Coordinates of C-alpha atoms and ligand atoms in Angstrom, one line a residue:
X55 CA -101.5 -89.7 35.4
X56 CA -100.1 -93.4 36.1
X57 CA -100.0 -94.5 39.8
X58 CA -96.9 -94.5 41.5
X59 CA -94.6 -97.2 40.3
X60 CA -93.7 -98.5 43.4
X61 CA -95.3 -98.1 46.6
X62 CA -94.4 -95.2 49.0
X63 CA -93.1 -96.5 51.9
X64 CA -91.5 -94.8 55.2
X65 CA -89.4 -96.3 57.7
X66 CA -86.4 -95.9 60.0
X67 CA -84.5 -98.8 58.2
X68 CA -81.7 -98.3 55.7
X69 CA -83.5 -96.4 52.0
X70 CA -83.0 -99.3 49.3
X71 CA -81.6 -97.9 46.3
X72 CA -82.2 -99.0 42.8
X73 CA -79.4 -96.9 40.3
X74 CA -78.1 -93.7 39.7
X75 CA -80.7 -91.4 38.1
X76 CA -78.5 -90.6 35.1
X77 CA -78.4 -87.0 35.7
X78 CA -75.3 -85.0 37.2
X79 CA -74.2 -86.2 40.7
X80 CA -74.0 -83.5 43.3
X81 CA -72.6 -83.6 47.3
X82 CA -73.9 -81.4 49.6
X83 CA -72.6 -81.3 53.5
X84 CA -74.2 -80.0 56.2
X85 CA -72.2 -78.2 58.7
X86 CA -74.8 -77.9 61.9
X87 CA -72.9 -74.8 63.6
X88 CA -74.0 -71.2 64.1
X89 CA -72.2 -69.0 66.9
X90 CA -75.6 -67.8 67.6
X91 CA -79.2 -68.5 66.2
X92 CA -80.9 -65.8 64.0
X93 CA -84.6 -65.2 64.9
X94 CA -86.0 -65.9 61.6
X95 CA -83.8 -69.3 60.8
X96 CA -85.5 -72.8 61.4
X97 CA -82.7 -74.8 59.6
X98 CA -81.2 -77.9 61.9
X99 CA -78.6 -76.0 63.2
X100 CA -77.4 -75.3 66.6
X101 CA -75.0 -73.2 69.0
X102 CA -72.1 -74.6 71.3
X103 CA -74.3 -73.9 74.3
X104 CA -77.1 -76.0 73.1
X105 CA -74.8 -78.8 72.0
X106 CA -72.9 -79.1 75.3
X107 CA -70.5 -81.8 75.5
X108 CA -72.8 -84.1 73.0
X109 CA -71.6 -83.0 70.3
X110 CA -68.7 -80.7 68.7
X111 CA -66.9 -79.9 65.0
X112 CA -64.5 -82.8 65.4
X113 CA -67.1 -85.2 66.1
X114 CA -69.2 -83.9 63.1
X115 CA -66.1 -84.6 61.2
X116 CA -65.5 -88.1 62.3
X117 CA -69.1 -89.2 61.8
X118 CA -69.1 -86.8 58.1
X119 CA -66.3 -89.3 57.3
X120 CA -67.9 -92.3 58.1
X121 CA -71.3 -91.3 56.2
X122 CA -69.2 -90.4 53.0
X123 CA -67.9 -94.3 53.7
X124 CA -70.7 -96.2 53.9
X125 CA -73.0 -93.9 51.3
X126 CA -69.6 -94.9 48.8
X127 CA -69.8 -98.3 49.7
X128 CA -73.8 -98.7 49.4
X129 CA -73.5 -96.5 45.7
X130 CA -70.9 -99.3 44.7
X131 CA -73.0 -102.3 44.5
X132 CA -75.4 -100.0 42.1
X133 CA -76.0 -101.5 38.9
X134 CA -74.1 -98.2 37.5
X135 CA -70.7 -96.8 38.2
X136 CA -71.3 -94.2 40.7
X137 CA -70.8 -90.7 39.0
X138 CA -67.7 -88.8 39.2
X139 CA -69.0 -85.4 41.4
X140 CA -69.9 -82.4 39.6
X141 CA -70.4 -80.3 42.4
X142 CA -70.0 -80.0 45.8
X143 CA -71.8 -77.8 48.5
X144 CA -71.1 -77.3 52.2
X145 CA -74.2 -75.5 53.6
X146 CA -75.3 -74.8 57.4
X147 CA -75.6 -73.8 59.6
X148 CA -72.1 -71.2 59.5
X149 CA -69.9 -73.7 57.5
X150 CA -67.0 -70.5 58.1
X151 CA -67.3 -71.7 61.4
X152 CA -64.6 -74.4 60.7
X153 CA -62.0 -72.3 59.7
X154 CA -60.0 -72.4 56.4
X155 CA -58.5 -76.1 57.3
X156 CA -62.4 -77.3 59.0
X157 CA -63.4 -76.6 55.1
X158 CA -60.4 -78.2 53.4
X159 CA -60.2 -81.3 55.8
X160 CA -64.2 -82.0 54.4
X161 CA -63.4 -81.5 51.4
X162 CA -60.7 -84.0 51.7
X163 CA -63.1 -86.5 53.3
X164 CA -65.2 -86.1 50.4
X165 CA -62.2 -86.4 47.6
X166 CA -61.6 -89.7 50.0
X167 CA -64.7 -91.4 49.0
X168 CA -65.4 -90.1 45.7
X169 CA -63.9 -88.4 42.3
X170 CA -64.1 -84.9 41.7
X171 CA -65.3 -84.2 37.9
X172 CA -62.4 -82.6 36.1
X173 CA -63.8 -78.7 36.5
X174 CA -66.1 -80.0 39.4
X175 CA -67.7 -76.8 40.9
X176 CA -66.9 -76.5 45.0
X177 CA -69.1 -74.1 47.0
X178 CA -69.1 -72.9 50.5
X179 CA -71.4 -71.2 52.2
X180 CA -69.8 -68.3 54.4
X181 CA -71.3 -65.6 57.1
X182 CA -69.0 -63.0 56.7
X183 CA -68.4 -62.2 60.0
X184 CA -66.4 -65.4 60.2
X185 CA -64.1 -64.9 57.0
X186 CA -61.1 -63.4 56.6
X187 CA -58.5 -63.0 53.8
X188 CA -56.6 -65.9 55.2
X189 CA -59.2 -67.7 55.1
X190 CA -59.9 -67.4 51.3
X191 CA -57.2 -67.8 50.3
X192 CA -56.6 -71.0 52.3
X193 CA -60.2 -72.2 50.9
X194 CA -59.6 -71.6 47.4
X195 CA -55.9 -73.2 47.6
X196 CA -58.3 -76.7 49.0
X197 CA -60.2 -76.5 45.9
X198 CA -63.0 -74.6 46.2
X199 CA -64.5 -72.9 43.6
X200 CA -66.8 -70.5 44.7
X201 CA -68.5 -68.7 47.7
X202 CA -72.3 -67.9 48.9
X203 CA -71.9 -64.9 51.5
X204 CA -75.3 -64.1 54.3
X205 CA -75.3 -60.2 53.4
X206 CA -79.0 -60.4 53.9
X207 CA -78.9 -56.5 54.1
X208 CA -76.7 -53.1 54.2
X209 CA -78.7 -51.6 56.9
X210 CA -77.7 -51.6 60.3
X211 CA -81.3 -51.8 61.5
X212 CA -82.5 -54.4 59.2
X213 CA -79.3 -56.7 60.1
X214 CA -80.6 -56.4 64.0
X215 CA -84.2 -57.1 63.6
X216 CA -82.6 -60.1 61.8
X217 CA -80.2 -60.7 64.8
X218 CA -77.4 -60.9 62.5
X219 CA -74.1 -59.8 64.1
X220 CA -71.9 -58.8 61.0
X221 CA -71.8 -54.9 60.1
X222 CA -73.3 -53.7 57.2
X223 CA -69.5 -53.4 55.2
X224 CA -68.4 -56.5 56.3
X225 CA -70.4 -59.0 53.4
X226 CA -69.4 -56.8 50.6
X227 CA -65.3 -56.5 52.0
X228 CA -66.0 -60.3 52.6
X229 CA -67.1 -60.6 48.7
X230 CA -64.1 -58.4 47.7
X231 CA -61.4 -60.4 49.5
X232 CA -62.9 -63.7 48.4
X233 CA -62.6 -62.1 44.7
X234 CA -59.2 -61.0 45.6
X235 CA -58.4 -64.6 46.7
X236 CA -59.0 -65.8 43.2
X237 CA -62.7 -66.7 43.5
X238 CA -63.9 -65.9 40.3
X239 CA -67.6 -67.0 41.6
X240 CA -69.0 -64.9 44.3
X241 CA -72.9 -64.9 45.4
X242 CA -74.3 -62.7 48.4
X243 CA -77.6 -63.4 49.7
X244 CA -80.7 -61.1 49.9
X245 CA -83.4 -61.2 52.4
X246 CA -86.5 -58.7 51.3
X247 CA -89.3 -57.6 53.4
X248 CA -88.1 -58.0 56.7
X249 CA -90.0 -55.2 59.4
X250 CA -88.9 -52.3 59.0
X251 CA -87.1 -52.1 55.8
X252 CA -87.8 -49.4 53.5
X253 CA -87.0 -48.6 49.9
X254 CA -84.1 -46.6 50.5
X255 CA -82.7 -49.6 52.6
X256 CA -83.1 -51.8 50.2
X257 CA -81.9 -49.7 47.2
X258 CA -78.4 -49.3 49.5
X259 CA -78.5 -53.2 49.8
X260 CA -78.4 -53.3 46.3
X261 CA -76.3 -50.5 45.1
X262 CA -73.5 -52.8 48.0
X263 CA -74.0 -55.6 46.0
X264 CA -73.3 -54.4 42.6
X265 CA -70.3 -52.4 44.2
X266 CA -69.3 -55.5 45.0
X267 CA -68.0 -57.2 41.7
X268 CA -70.1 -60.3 42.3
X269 CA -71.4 -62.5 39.4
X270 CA -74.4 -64.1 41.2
X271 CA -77.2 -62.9 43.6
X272 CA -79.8 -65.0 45.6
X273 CA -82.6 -63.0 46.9
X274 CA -85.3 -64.6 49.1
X275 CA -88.3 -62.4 51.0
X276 CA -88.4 -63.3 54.6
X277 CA -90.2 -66.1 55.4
X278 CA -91.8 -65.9 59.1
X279 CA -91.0 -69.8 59.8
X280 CA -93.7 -71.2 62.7
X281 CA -91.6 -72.0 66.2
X282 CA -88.7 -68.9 65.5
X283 CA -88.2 -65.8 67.7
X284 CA -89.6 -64.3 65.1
X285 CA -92.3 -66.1 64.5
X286 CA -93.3 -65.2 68.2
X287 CA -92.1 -61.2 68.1
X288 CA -94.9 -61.4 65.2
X289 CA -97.7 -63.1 67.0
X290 CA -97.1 -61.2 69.8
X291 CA -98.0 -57.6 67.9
X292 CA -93.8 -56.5 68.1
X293 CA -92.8 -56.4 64.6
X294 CA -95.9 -56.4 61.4
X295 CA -96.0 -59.5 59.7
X296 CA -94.3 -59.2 55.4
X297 CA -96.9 -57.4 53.2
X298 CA -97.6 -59.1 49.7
X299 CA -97.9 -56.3 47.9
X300 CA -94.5 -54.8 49.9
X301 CA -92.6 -58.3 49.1
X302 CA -93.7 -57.9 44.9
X303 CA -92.5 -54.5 44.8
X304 CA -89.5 -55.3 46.5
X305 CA -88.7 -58.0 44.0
X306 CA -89.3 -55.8 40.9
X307 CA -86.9 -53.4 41.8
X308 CA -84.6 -56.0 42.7
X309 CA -84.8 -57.6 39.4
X310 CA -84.8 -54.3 37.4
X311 CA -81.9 -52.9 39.3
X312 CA -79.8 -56.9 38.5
X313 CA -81.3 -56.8 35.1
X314 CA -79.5 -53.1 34.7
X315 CA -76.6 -54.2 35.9
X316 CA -76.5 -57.5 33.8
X317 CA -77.4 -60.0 36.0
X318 CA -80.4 -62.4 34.5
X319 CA -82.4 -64.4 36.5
X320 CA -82.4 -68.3 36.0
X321 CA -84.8 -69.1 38.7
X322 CA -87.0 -67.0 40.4
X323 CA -85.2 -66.1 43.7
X324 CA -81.7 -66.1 42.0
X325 CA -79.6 -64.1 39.5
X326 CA -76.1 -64.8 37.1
X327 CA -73.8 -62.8 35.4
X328 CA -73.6 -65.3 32.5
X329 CA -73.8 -69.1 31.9
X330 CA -70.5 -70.0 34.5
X331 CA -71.9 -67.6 37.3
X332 CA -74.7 -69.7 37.6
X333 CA -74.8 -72.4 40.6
X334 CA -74.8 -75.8 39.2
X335 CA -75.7 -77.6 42.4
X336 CA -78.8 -75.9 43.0
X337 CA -79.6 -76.6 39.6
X338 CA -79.0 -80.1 40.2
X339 CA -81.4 -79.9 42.9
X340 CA -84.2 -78.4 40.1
X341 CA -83.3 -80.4 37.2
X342 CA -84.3 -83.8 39.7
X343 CA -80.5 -84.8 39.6
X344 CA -78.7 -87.1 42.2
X345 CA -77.3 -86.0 45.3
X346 CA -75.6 -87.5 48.4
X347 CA -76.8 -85.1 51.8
X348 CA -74.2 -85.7 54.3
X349 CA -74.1 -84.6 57.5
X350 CA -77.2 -84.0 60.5
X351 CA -80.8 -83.5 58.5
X352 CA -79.3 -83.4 55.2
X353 CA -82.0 -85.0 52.5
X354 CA -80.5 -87.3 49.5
X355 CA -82.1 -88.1 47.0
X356 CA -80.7 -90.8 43.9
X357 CA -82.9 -92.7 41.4
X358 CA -86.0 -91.4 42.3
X359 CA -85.6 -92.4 46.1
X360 CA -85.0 -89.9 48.4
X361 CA -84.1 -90.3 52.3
X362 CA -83.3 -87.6 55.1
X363 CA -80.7 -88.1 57.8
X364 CA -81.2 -88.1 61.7
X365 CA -81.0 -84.1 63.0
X366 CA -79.2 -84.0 66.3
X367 CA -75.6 -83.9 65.4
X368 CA -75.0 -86.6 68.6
X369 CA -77.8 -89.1 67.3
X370 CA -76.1 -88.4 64.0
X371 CA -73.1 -89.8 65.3
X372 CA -74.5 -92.7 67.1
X373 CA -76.4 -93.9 64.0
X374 CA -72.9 -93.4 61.8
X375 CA -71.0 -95.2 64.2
X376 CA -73.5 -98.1 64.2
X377 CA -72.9 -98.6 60.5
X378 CA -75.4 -97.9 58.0
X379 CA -76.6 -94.4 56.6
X380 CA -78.0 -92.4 59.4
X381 CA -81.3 -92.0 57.7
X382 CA -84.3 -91.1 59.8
X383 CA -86.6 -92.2 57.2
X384 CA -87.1 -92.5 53.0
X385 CA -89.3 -92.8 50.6
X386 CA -89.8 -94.3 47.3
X387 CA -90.9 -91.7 44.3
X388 CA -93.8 -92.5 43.0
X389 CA -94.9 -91.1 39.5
X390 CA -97.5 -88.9 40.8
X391 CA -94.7 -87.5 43.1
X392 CA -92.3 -86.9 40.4
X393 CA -95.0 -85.6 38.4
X394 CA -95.4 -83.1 40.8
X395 CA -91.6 -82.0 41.6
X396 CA -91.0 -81.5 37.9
X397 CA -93.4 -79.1 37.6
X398 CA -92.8 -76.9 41.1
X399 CA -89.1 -76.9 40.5
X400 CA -89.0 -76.4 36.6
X401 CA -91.3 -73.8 35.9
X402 CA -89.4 -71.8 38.2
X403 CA -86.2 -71.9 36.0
X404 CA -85.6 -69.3 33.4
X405 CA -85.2 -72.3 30.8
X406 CA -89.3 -73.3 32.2
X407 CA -91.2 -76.1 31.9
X408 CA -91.0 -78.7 29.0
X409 CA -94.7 -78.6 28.3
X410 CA -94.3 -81.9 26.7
X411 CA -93.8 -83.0 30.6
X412 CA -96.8 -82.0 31.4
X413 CA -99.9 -84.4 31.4
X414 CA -102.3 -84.0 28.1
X415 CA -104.7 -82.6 31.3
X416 CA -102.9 -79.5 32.3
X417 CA -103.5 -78.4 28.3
X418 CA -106.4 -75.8 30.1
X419 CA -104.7 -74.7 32.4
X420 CA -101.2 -73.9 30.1
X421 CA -103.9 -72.2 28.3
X422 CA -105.1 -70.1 31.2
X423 CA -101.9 -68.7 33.0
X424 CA -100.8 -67.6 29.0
X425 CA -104.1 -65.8 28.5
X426 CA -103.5 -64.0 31.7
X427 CA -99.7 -63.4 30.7
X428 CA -98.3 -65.5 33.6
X429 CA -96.1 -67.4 31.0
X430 CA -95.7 -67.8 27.6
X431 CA -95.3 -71.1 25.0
X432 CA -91.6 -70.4 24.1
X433 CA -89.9 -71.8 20.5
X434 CA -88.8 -74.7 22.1
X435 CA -91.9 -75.9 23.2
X436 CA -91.0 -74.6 26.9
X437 CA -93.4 -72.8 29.6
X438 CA -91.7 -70.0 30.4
X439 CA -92.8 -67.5 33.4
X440 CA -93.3 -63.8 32.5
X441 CA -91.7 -61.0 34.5
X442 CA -95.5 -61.1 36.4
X443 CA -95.8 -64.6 36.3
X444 CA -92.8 -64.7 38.8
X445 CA -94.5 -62.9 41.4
X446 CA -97.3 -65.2 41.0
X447 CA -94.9 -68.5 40.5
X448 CA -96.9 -70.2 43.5
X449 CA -100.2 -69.2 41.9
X450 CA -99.0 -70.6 38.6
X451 CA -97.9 -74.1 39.8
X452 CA -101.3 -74.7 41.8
X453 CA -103.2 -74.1 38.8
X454 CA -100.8 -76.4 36.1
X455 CA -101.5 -79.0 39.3
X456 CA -105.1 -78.4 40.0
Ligands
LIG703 C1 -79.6 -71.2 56.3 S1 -78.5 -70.0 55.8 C2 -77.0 -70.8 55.9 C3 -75.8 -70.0 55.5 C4 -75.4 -68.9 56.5 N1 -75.4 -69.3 57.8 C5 -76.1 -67.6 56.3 O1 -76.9 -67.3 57.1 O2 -75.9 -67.0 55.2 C6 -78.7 -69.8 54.0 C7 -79.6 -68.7 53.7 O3 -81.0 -68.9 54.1 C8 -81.5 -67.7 54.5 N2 -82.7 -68.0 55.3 C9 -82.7 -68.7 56.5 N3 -84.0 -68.6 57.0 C10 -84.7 -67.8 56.2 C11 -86.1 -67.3 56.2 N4 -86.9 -67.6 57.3 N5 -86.5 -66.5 55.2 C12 -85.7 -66.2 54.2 N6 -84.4 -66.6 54.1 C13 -83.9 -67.4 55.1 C14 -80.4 -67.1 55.2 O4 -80.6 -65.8 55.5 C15 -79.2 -67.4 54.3 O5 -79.0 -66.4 53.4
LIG704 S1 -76.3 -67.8 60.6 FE1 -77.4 -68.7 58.9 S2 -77.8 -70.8 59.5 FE2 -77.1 -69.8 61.3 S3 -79.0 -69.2 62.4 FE3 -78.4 -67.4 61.1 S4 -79.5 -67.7 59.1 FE4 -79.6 -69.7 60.2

């Protein structure tokens, strides 16, 4: 493999940009709201009591309006045109949490900066304790295109080990009024393997979910992040730590019971109903497209450089109103790096690896994981993951990388 092409460099000052990528151009904004913090979630989000006075959704907006400025005015003196936006994402933290006008006054702020692609696809994510029918309908009538609900479970005692406050009904009634609403795109999100789940539970999570009419599932095992509640509750002997062989169970009979009901995986942790269920932001995330993150911690990344904003929503602010992106730091790709996000992100993907991308050294080590049916050489000169070499994705990029 080459050396990097230009030298990785990190600092606090303002990421340089060279062009646009050339791939599709993708917004995501970070909403940094919860009502209250789930024991398992380490994402840069926080509650009204931690926030105090220093911060609050209006002054998020205010300083998500100047970022959306300033990114619009630094991508304008590109070589390139900047791209019209073929998708948009508003993630959290609880994004719900604004309301039905929070969520069409951001997406306003966005369309205020930048051009919506003609058939641009609009995502929110939603918890659905915070959702109503109003507030559907009000979301779609903005412009949004689809919704991503936290069901996470449909048993009650799974839900509280999780500290989740919605009852087990409420995501699928949130999933039916959002369909009712118009949405024709509709994902709930799965968490697998948390303490104390057994089969049955998870088989009543599932048969919710396909009660549910929706055309795209995410299901994730539970990941015990270092510095959570439950991180500690583990450490401390309360609750057993995931078992491996327990999580690859789990995920074959999630995937059998999707595949049954005609939803096909397209990357590992996530399912579609067909070719327009499935998300194309996320895929511009796999796929090494270009994205603006806006909003506290979001990460950017365009034409191989990549930078990451401030995290408190009040230092967000500050560095917004000071002019300038409110970076914390960036980095310059180098090849080697590249190298090695094509390969952890595509072989994921149903579609798999290119294996022309891969370095004439890997040749071995293709060789290895398809003698040990982990993936196979498809027509199209693709890697592709078996159903086993899914369980063992991890396994299969560390030894295409070794
Ligand atoms: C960070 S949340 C944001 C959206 C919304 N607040 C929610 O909870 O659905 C996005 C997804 O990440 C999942 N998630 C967060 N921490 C996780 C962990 N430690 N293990 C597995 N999934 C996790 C959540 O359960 C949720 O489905
Ligand atoms: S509601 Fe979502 S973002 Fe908020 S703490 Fe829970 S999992 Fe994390």
């Amino acid at each position: 493999m080459s050396s990097p092409a230009a030298p990785a460099c990190t600092d606090t000052s303002a990421p340089v940009l060279n062009d646009f990528g050339g791939g599709p151009f993708g917004i995501y904004v970070h909403v940094p709201f919860c009502a209250t913090r789930c024991g398992y979630c380490d994402f840069n989000t926080y509650t009204a009591g931690e926030l105090g006075t220093s911060a609050s959704p209006q002054s998020w907006l205010d300083a998500l309006r100047g970022e959306l400025a300033t990114a619009a005015r630094k991508f304008a003196a590109l070589p390139s045109t900047t791209p019209e936006v073929a998708t948009v994402f508003v993630g959290g933290g609880t994004p719900s949490l604004l309301g039905g006008d929070g969520l069409a006054a951001v997406l306003d702020a966005v369309r205020a900066e930048f051009t919506l692609a003609a058939g641009a696809e609009v995502t929110t994510e939603s918890n659905p304790e915070s959702t109503s029918p109003e507030f559907f309908e009000r979301i779609r009538a903005a412009g949004f295109t689809r919704v991503s609900l936290g069901m996470q479970s449909a048993a009650q005692h799974v839900l509280r080990v999780l500290d989740r406050t919605h009852t087990p009904g409420r995501a699928v009634a949130a999933a039916r009024e959002a369909r009712a609403a118009g949405f024709d795109h509709v994902n709930l999100d799965l968490i697998y393997g948390t303490p104390g789940e057994r089969d049955a539970d998870l088989d009543a999570s599932l048969d919710a979910v396909l009660g549910a009419g929706v055309d795209h599932v995410s299901a994730y095992s539970l990941i015990v992040e270092d510095g959570t509640a439950l991180a500690r509750r583990v450490r401390r002997g309360e609750l057993p730590a995931p078992d491996d062989d327990v999580l690859a169970a789990r995920y074959e009979r999630i995937d059998a019971r999707l595949r049954a009901a005609g939803l096909g995986w397209y990357e590992v942790s996530n399912w579609a109903a067909d070719e327009a269920a499935v998300c194309r932001h996320n895929l511009g995330y796999w796929d090494g497209g270009d994205w603006l993150g806006a909003g506290p911690g979001a990460h950017s990344h365009v034409g191989g450089v990549r930078w990451w904003n401030v995290k408190h929503p009040a230092r967000y602010a500050d560095r917004v109103g000071a002019g300038g992106l409110p970076a914390a730091g960036w980095e310059a790709l180098g090849a080697d790096e590249r190298y090695l996000e094509r390969v952890m992100l595509a072989v994921r993907l149903r579609s798999g690896l290119p294996l022309a991308d891969l370095a004439p050294s890997a040749t071995p080590a293709v060789d290895r994981v398809v003698t040990d049916g982990l993936a196979v050489r498809s027509e199209d000169d693709r890697l592709v993951l078996t159903d086993c070499g899914r369980l063992l994705a991890d396994g299969v990029v560390r030894e295409l990388l070794g």
